[in-house]
PDB file of C-alpha atoms in Angstrom:
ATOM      1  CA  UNK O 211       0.000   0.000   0.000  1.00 37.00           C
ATOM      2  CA  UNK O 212       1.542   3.312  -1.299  1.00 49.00           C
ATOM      3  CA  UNK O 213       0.779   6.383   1.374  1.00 64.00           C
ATOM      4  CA  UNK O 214       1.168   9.782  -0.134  1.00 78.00           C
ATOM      5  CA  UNK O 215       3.803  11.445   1.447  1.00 92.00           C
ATOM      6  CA  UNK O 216       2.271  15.009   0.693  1.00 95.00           C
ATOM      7  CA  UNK O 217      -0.013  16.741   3.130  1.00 95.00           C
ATOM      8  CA  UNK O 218      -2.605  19.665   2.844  1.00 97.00           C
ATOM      9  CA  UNK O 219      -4.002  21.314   6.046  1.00 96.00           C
ATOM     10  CA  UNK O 220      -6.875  23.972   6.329  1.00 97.00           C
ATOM     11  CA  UNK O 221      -4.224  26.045   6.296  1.00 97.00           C
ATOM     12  CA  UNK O 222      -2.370  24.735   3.126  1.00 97.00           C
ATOM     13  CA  UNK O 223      -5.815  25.598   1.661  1.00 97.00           C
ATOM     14  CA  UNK O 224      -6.013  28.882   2.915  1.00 98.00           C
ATOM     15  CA  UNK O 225      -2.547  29.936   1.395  1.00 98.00           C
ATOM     16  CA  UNK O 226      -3.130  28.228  -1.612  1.00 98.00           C
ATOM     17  CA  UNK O 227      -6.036  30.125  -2.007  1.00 98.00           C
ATOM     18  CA  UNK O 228      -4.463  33.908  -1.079  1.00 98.00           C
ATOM     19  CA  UNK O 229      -2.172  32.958  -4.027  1.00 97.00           C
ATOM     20  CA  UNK O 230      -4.543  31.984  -6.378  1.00 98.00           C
ATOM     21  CA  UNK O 231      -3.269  28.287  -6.764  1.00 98.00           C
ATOM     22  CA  UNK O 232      -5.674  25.480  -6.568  1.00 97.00           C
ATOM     23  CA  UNK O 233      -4.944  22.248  -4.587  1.00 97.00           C
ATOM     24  CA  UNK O 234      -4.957  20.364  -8.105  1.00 97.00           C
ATOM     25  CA  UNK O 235      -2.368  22.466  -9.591  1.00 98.00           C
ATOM     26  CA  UNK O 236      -0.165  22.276  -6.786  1.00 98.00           C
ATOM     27  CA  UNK O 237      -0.998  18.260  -6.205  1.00 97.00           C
ATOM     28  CA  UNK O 238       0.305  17.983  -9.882  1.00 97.00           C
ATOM     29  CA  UNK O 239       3.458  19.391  -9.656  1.00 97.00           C
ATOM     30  CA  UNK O 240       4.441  17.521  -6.409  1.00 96.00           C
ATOM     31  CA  UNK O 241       3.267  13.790  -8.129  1.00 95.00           C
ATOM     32  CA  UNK O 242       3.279  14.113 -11.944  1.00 95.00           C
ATOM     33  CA  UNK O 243       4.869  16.513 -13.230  1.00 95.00           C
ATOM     34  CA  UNK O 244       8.200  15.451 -14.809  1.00 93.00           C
ATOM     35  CA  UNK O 245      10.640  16.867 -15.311  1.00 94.00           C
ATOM     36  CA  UNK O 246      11.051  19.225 -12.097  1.00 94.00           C
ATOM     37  CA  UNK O 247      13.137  20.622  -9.558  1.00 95.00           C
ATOM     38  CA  UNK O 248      13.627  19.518  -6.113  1.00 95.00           C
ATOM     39  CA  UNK O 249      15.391  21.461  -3.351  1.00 95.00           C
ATOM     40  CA  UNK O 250      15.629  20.308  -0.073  1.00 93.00           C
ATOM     41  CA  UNK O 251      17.367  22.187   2.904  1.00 94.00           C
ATOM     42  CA  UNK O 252      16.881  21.186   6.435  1.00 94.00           C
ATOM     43  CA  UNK O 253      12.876  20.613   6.662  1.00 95.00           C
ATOM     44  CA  UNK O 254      12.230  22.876   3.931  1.00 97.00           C
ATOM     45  CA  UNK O 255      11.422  21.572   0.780  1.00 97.00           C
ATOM     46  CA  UNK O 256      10.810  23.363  -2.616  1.00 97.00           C
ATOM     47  CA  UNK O 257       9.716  21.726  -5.245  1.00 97.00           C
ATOM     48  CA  UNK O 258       8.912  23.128  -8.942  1.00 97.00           C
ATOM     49  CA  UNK O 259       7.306  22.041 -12.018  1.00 97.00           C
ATOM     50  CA  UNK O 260       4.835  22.641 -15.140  1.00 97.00           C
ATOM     51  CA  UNK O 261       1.596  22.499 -14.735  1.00 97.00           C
ATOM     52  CA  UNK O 262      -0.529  20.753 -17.549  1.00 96.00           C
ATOM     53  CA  UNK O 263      -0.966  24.139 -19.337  1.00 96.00           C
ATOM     54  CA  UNK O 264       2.910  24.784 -19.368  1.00 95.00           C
ATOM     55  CA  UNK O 265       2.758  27.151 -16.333  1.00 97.00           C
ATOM     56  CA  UNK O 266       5.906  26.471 -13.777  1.00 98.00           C
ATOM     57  CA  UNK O 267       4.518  26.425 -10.213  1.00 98.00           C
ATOM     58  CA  UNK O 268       6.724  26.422  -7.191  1.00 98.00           C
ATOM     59  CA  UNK O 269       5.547  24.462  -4.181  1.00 98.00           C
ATOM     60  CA  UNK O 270       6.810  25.361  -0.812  1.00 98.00           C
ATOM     61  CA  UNK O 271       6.684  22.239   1.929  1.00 98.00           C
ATOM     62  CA  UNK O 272       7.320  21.122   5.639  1.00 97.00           C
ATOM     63  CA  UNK O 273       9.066  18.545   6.798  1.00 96.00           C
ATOM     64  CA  UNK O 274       6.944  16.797   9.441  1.00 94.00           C
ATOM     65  CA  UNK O 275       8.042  13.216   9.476  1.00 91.00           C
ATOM     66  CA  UNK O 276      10.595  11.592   7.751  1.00 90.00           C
ATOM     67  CA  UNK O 277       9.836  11.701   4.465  1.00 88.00           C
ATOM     68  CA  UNK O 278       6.375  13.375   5.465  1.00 94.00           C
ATOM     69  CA  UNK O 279       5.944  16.498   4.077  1.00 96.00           C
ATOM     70  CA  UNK O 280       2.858  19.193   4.517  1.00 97.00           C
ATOM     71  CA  UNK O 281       2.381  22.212   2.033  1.00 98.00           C
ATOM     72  CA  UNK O 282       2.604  25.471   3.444  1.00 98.00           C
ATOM     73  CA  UNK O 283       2.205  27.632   0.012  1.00 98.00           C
ATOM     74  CA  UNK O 284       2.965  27.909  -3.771  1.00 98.00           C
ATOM     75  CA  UNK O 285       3.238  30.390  -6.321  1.00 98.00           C
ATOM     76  CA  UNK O 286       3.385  31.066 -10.325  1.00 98.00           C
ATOM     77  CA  UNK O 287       6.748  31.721 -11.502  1.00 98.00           C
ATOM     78  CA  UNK O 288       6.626  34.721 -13.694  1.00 97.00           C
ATOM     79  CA  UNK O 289       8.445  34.387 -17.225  1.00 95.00           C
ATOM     80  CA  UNK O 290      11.838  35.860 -16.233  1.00 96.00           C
ATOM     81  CA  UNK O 291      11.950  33.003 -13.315  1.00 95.00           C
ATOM     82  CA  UNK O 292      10.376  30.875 -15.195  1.00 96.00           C
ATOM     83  CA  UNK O 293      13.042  30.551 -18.049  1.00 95.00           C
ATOM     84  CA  UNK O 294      16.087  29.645 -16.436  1.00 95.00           C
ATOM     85  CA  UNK O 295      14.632  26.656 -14.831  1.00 95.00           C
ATOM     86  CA  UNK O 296      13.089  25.430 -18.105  1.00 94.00           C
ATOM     87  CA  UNK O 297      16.417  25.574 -19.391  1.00 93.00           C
ATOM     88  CA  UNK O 298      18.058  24.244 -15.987  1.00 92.00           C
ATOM     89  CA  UNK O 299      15.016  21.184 -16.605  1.00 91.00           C
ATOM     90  CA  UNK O 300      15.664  20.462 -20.100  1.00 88.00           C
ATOM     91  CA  UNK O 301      19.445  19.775 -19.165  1.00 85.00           C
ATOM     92  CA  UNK O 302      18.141  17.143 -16.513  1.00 75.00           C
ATOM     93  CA  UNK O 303      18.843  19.353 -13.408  1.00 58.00           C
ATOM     94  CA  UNK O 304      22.179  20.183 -14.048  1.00 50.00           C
TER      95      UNK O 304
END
């Protein structure tokens, strides 16, 4: 049985919401979208990644757990962040 390490809280919701992400958009990134990049310092984790319409969304998480993370925000990447990290994507990261 596969447990999704990914958590939302009323108050993920709530910031989603001020930022005018859905829960969706912000789901995709973090379990489908390929490629993407992954930062992880200390119990912060960043993640970021297309959305279906080509949109790069950056997800902010919590480490609760090991390996147990909850979402505490997110945000569209405007075109001039946005293009650097396509590029830094379509080299596989590096």
């Amino acid at each position: 049985m596969s447990v999704d390490p990914y958590r939302f809280s009323y108050t993920s919701y709530e910031a989603l919401d001020r930022a005018g992400v859905g829960w969706q958009a912000a789901l995709h990134v973090l379990t489908a979208s390929r490629p993407r990049i992954v930062r992880h310092i200390g119990a912060v984790m960043h993640v970021v990644g297309a959305v279906p319409d080509g949109r790069l969304l950056a997800v902010a998480l919590i480490e609760e757990t090991d390996d147990e993370y909850m979402v505490v925000g997110a945000r569209w990447l405007d075109e001039d962040e946005a293009q650097p990290l396509r590029k830094l994507m379509e080299r596989g990261g590096r």
